[in-house]
mmCIF file with all atom_site columns, C-alpha atoms in Angstrom:
data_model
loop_
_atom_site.group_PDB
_atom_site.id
_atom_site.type_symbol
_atom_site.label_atom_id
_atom_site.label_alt_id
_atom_site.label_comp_id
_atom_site.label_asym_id
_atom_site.label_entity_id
_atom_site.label_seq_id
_atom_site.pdbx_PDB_ins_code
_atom_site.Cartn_x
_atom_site.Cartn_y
_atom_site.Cartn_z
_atom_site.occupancy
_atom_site.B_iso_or_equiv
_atom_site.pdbx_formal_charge
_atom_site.auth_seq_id
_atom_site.auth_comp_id
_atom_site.auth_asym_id
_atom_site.auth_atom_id
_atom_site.pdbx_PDB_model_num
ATOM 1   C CA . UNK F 1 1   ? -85.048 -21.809 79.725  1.00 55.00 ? 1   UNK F CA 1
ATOM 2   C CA . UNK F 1 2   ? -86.822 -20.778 83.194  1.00 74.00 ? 2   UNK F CA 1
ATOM 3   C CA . UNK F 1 3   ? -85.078 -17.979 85.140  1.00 76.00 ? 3   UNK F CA 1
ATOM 4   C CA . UNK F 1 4   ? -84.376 -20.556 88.343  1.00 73.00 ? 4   UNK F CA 1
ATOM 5   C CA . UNK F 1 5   ? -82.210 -22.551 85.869  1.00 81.00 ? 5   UNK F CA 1
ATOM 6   C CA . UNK F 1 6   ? -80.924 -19.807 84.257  1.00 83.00 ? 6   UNK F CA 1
ATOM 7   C CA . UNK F 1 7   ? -79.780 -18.624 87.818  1.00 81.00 ? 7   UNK F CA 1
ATOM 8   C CA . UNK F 1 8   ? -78.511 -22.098 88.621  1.00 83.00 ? 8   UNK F CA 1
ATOM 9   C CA . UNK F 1 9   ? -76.839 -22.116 85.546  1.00 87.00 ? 9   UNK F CA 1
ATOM 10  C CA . UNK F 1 10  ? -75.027 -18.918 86.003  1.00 88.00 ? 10  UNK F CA 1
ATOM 11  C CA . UNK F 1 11  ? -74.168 -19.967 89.737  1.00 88.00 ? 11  UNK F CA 1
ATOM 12  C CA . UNK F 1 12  ? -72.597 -23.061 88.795  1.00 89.00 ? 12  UNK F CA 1
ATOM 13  C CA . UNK F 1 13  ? -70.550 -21.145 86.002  1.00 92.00 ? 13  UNK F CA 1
ATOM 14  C CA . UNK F 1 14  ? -69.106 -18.714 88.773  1.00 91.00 ? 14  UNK F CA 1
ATOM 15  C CA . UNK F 1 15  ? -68.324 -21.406 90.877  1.00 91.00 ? 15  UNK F CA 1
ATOM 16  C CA . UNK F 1 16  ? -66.056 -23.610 88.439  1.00 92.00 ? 16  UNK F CA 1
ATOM 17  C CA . UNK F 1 17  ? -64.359 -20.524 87.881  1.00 93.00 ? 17  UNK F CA 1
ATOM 18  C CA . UNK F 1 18  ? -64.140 -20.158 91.098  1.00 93.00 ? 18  UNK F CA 1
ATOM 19  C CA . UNK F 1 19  ? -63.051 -23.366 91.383  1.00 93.00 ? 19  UNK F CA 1
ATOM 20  C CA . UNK F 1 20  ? -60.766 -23.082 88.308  1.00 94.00 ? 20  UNK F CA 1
ATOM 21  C CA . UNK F 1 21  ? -58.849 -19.673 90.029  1.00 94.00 ? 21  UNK F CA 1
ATOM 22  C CA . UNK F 1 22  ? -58.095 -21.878 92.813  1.00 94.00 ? 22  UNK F CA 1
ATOM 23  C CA . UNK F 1 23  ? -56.797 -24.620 91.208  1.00 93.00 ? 23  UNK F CA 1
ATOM 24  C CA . UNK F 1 24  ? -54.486 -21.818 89.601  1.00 93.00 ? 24  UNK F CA 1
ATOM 25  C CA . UNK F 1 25  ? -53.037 -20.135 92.411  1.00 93.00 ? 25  UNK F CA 1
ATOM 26  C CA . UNK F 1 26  ? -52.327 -23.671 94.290  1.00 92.00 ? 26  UNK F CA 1
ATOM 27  C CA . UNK F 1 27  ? -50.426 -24.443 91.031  1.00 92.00 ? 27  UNK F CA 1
ATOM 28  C CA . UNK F 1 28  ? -48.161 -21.065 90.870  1.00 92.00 ? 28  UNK F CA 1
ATOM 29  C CA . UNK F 1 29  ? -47.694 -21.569 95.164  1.00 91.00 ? 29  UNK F CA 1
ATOM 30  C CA . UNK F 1 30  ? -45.742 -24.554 94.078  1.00 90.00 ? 30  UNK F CA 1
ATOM 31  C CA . UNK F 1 31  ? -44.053 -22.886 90.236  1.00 89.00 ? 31  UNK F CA 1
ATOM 32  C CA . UNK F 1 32  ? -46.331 -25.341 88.190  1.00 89.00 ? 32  UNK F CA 1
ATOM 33  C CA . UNK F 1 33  ? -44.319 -28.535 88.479  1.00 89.00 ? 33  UNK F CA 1
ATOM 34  C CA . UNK F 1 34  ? -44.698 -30.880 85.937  1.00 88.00 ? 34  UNK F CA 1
ATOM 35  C CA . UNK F 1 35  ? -45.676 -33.654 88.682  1.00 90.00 ? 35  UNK F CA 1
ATOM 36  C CA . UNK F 1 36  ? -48.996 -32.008 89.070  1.00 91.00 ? 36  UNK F CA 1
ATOM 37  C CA . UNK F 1 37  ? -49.626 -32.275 85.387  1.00 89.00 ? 37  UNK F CA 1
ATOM 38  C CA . UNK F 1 38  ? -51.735 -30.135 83.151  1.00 89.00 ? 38  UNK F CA 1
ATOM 39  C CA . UNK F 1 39  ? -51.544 -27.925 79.981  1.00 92.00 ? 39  UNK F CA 1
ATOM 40  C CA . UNK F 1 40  ? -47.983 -26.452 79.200  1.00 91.00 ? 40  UNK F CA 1
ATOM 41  C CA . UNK F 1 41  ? -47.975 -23.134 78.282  1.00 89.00 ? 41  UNK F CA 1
ATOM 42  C CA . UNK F 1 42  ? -44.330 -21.452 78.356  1.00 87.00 ? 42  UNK F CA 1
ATOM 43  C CA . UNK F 1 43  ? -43.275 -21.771 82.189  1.00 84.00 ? 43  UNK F CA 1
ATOM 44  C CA . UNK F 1 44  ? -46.609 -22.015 83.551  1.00 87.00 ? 44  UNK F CA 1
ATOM 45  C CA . UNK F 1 45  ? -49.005 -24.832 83.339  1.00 91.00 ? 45  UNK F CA 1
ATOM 46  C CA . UNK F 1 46  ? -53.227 -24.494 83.115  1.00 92.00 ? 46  UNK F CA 1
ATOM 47  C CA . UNK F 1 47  ? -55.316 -27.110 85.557  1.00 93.00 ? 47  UNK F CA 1
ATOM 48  C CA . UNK F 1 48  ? -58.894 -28.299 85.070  1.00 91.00 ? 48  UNK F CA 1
ATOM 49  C CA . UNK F 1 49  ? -60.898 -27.136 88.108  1.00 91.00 ? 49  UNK F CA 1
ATOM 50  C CA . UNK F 1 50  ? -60.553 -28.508 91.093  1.00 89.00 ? 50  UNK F CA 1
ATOM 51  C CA . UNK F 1 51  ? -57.711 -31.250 89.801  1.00 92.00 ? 51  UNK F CA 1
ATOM 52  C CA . UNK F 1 52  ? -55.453 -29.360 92.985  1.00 91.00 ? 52  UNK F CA 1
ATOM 53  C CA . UNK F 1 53  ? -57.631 -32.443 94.811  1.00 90.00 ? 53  UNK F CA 1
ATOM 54  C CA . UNK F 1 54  ? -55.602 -35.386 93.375  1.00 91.00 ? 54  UNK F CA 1
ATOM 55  C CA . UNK F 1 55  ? -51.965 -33.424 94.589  1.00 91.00 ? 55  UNK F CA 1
ATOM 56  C CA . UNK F 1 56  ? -52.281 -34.036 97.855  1.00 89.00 ? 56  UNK F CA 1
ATOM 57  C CA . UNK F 1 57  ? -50.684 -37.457 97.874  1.00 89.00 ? 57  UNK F CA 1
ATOM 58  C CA . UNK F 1 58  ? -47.711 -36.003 95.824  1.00 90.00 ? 58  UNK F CA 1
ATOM 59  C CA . UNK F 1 59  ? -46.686 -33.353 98.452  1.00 88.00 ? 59  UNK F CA 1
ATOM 60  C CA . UNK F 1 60  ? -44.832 -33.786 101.446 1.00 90.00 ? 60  UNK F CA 1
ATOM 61  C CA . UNK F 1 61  ? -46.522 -33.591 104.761 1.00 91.00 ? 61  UNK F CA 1
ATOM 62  C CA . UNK F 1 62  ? -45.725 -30.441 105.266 1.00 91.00 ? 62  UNK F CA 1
ATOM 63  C CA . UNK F 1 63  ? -47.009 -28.568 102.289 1.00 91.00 ? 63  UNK F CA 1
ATOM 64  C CA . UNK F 1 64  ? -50.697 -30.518 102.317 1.00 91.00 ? 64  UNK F CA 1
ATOM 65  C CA . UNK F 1 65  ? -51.871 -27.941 104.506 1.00 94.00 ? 65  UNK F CA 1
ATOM 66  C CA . UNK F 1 66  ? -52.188 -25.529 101.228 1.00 93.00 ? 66  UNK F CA 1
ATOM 67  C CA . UNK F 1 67  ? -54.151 -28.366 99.338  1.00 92.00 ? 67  UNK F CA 1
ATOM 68  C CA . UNK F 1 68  ? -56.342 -28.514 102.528 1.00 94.00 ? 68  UNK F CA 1
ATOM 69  C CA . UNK F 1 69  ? -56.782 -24.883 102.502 1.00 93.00 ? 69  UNK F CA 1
ATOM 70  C CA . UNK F 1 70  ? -57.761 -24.628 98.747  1.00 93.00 ? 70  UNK F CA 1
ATOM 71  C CA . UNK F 1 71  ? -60.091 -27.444 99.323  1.00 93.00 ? 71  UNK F CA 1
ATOM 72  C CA . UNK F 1 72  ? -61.850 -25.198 102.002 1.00 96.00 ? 72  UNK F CA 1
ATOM 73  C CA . UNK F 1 73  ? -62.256 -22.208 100.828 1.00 94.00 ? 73  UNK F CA 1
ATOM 74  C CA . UNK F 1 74  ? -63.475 -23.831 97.338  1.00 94.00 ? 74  UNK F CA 1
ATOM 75  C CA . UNK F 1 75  ? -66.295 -25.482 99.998  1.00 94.00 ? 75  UNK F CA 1
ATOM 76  C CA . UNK F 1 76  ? -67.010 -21.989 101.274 1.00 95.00 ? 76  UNK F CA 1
ATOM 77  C CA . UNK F 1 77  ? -67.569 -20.641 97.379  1.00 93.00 ? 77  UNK F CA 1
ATOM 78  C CA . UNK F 1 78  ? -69.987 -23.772 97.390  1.00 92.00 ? 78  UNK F CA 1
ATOM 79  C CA . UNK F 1 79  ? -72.050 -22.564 100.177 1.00 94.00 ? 79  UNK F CA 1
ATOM 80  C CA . UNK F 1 80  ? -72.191 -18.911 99.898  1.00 92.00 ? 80  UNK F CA 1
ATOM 81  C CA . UNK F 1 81  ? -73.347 -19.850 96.239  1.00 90.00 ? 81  UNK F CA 1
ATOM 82  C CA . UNK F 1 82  ? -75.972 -22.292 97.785  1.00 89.00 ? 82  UNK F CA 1
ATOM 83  C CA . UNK F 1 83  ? -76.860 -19.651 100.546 1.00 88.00 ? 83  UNK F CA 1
ATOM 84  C CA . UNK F 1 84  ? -77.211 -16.980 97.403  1.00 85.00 ? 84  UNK F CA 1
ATOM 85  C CA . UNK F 1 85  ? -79.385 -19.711 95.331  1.00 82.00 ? 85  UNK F CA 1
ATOM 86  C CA . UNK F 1 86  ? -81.407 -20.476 98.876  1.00 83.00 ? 86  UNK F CA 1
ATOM 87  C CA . UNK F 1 87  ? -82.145 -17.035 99.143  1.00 80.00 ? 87  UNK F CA 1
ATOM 88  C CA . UNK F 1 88  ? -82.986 -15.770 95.345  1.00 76.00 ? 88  UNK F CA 1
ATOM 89  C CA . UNK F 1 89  ? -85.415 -18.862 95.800  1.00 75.00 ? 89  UNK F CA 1
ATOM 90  C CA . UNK F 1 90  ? -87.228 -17.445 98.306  1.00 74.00 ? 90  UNK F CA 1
ATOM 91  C CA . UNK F 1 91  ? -88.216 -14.554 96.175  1.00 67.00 ? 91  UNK F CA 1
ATOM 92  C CA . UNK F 1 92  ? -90.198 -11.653 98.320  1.00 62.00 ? 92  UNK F CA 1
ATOM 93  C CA . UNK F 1 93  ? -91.398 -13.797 100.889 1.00 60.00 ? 93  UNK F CA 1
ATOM 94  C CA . UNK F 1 94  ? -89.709 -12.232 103.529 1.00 58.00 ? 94  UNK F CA 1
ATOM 95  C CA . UNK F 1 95  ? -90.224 -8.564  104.637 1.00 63.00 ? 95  UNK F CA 1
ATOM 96  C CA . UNK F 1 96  ? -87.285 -5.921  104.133 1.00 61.00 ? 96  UNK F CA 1
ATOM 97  C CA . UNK F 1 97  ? -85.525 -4.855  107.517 1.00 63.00 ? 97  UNK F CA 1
ATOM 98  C CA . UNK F 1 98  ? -83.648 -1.572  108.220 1.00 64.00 ? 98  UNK F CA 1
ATOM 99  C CA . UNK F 1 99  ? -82.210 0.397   105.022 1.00 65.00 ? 99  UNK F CA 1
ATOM 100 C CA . UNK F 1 100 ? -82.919 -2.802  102.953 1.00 61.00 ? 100 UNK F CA 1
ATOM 101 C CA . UNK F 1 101 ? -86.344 -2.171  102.662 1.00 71.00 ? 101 UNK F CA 1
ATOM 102 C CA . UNK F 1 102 ? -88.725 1.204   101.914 1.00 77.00 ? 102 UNK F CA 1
ATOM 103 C CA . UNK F 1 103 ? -90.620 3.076   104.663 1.00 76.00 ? 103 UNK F CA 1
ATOM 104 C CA . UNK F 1 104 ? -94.331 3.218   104.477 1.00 78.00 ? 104 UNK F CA 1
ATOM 105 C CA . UNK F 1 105 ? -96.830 6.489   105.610 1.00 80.00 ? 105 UNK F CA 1
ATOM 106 C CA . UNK F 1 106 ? -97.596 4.725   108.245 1.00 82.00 ? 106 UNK F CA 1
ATOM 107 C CA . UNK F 1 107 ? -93.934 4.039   109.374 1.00 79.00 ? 107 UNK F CA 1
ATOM 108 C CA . UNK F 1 108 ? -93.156 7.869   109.051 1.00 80.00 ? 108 UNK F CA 1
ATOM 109 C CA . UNK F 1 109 ? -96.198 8.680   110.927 1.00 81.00 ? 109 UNK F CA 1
ATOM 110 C CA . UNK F 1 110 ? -94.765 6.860   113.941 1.00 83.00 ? 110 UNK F CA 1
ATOM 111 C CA . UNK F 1 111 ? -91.849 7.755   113.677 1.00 83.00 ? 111 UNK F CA 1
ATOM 112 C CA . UNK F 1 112 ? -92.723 11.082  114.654 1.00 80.00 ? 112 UNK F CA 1
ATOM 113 C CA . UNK F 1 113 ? -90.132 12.683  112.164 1.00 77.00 ? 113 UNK F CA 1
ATOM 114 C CA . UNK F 1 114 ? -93.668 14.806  110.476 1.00 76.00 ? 114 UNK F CA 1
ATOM 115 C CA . UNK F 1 115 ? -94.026 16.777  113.222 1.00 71.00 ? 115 UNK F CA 1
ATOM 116 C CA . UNK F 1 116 ? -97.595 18.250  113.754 1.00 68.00 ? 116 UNK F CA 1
ATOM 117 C CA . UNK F 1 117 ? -98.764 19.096  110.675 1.00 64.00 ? 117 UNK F CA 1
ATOM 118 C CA . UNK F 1 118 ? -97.788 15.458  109.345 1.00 56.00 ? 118 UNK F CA 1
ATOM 119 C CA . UNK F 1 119 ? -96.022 17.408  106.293 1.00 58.00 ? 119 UNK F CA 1
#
């Protein structure tokens, strides 16, 4: 396999468990009820990733706000994942700014941190 895919590969991976984690805690906010389905293990049940999408039609009105939430912040994993894959794309196109990148003579010599001697 290519590196890019390889990346993709491993960014996808850290998403569904991303995803997966989510899916977990909306589960244990509500104590795992047996409504919401999924593998039985003891008192607490395991959900495939992202199945916290199909509870919102068996909550009240009140409590959809949590699905909502979960849905959101498993968008913004998405896109900070996409931003990180955007940018690891673009390689070392882009110059370095500020303590990101490495100074150059020429960039100490203006500084004017050499003093006279340029030592």
């Amino acid at each position: 396999m290519t590196a890019p895919i390889v990346r993709f590969g491993t960014l996808l991976l850290v998403w569904l468990a991303a995803v997966f984690a989510i899916t977990e805690l909306t589960g244990w906010l509500f104590a795992w009820p047996a409504a919401f389905g999924g593998l039985r293990v003891g008192s607490v049940a395991l959900y495939g990733p992202g199945q916290f999408l199909a509870w919102r039609g068996l909550l009240a009105p009140g409590h959809r706000w949590i699905v909502d939430g979960a849905t959101l912040v498993s968008g913004a994993c998405a896109l900070a994942l996409a931003v990180r894959a955007a940018l690891d794309l673009r390689g070392k196109q882009a110059h370095g700014f500020g303590a990101g990148r490495w100074a150059t003579r020429t960039d100490v010599r203006r500084s004017g941190l050499l003093g006279r001697s340029g030592r």
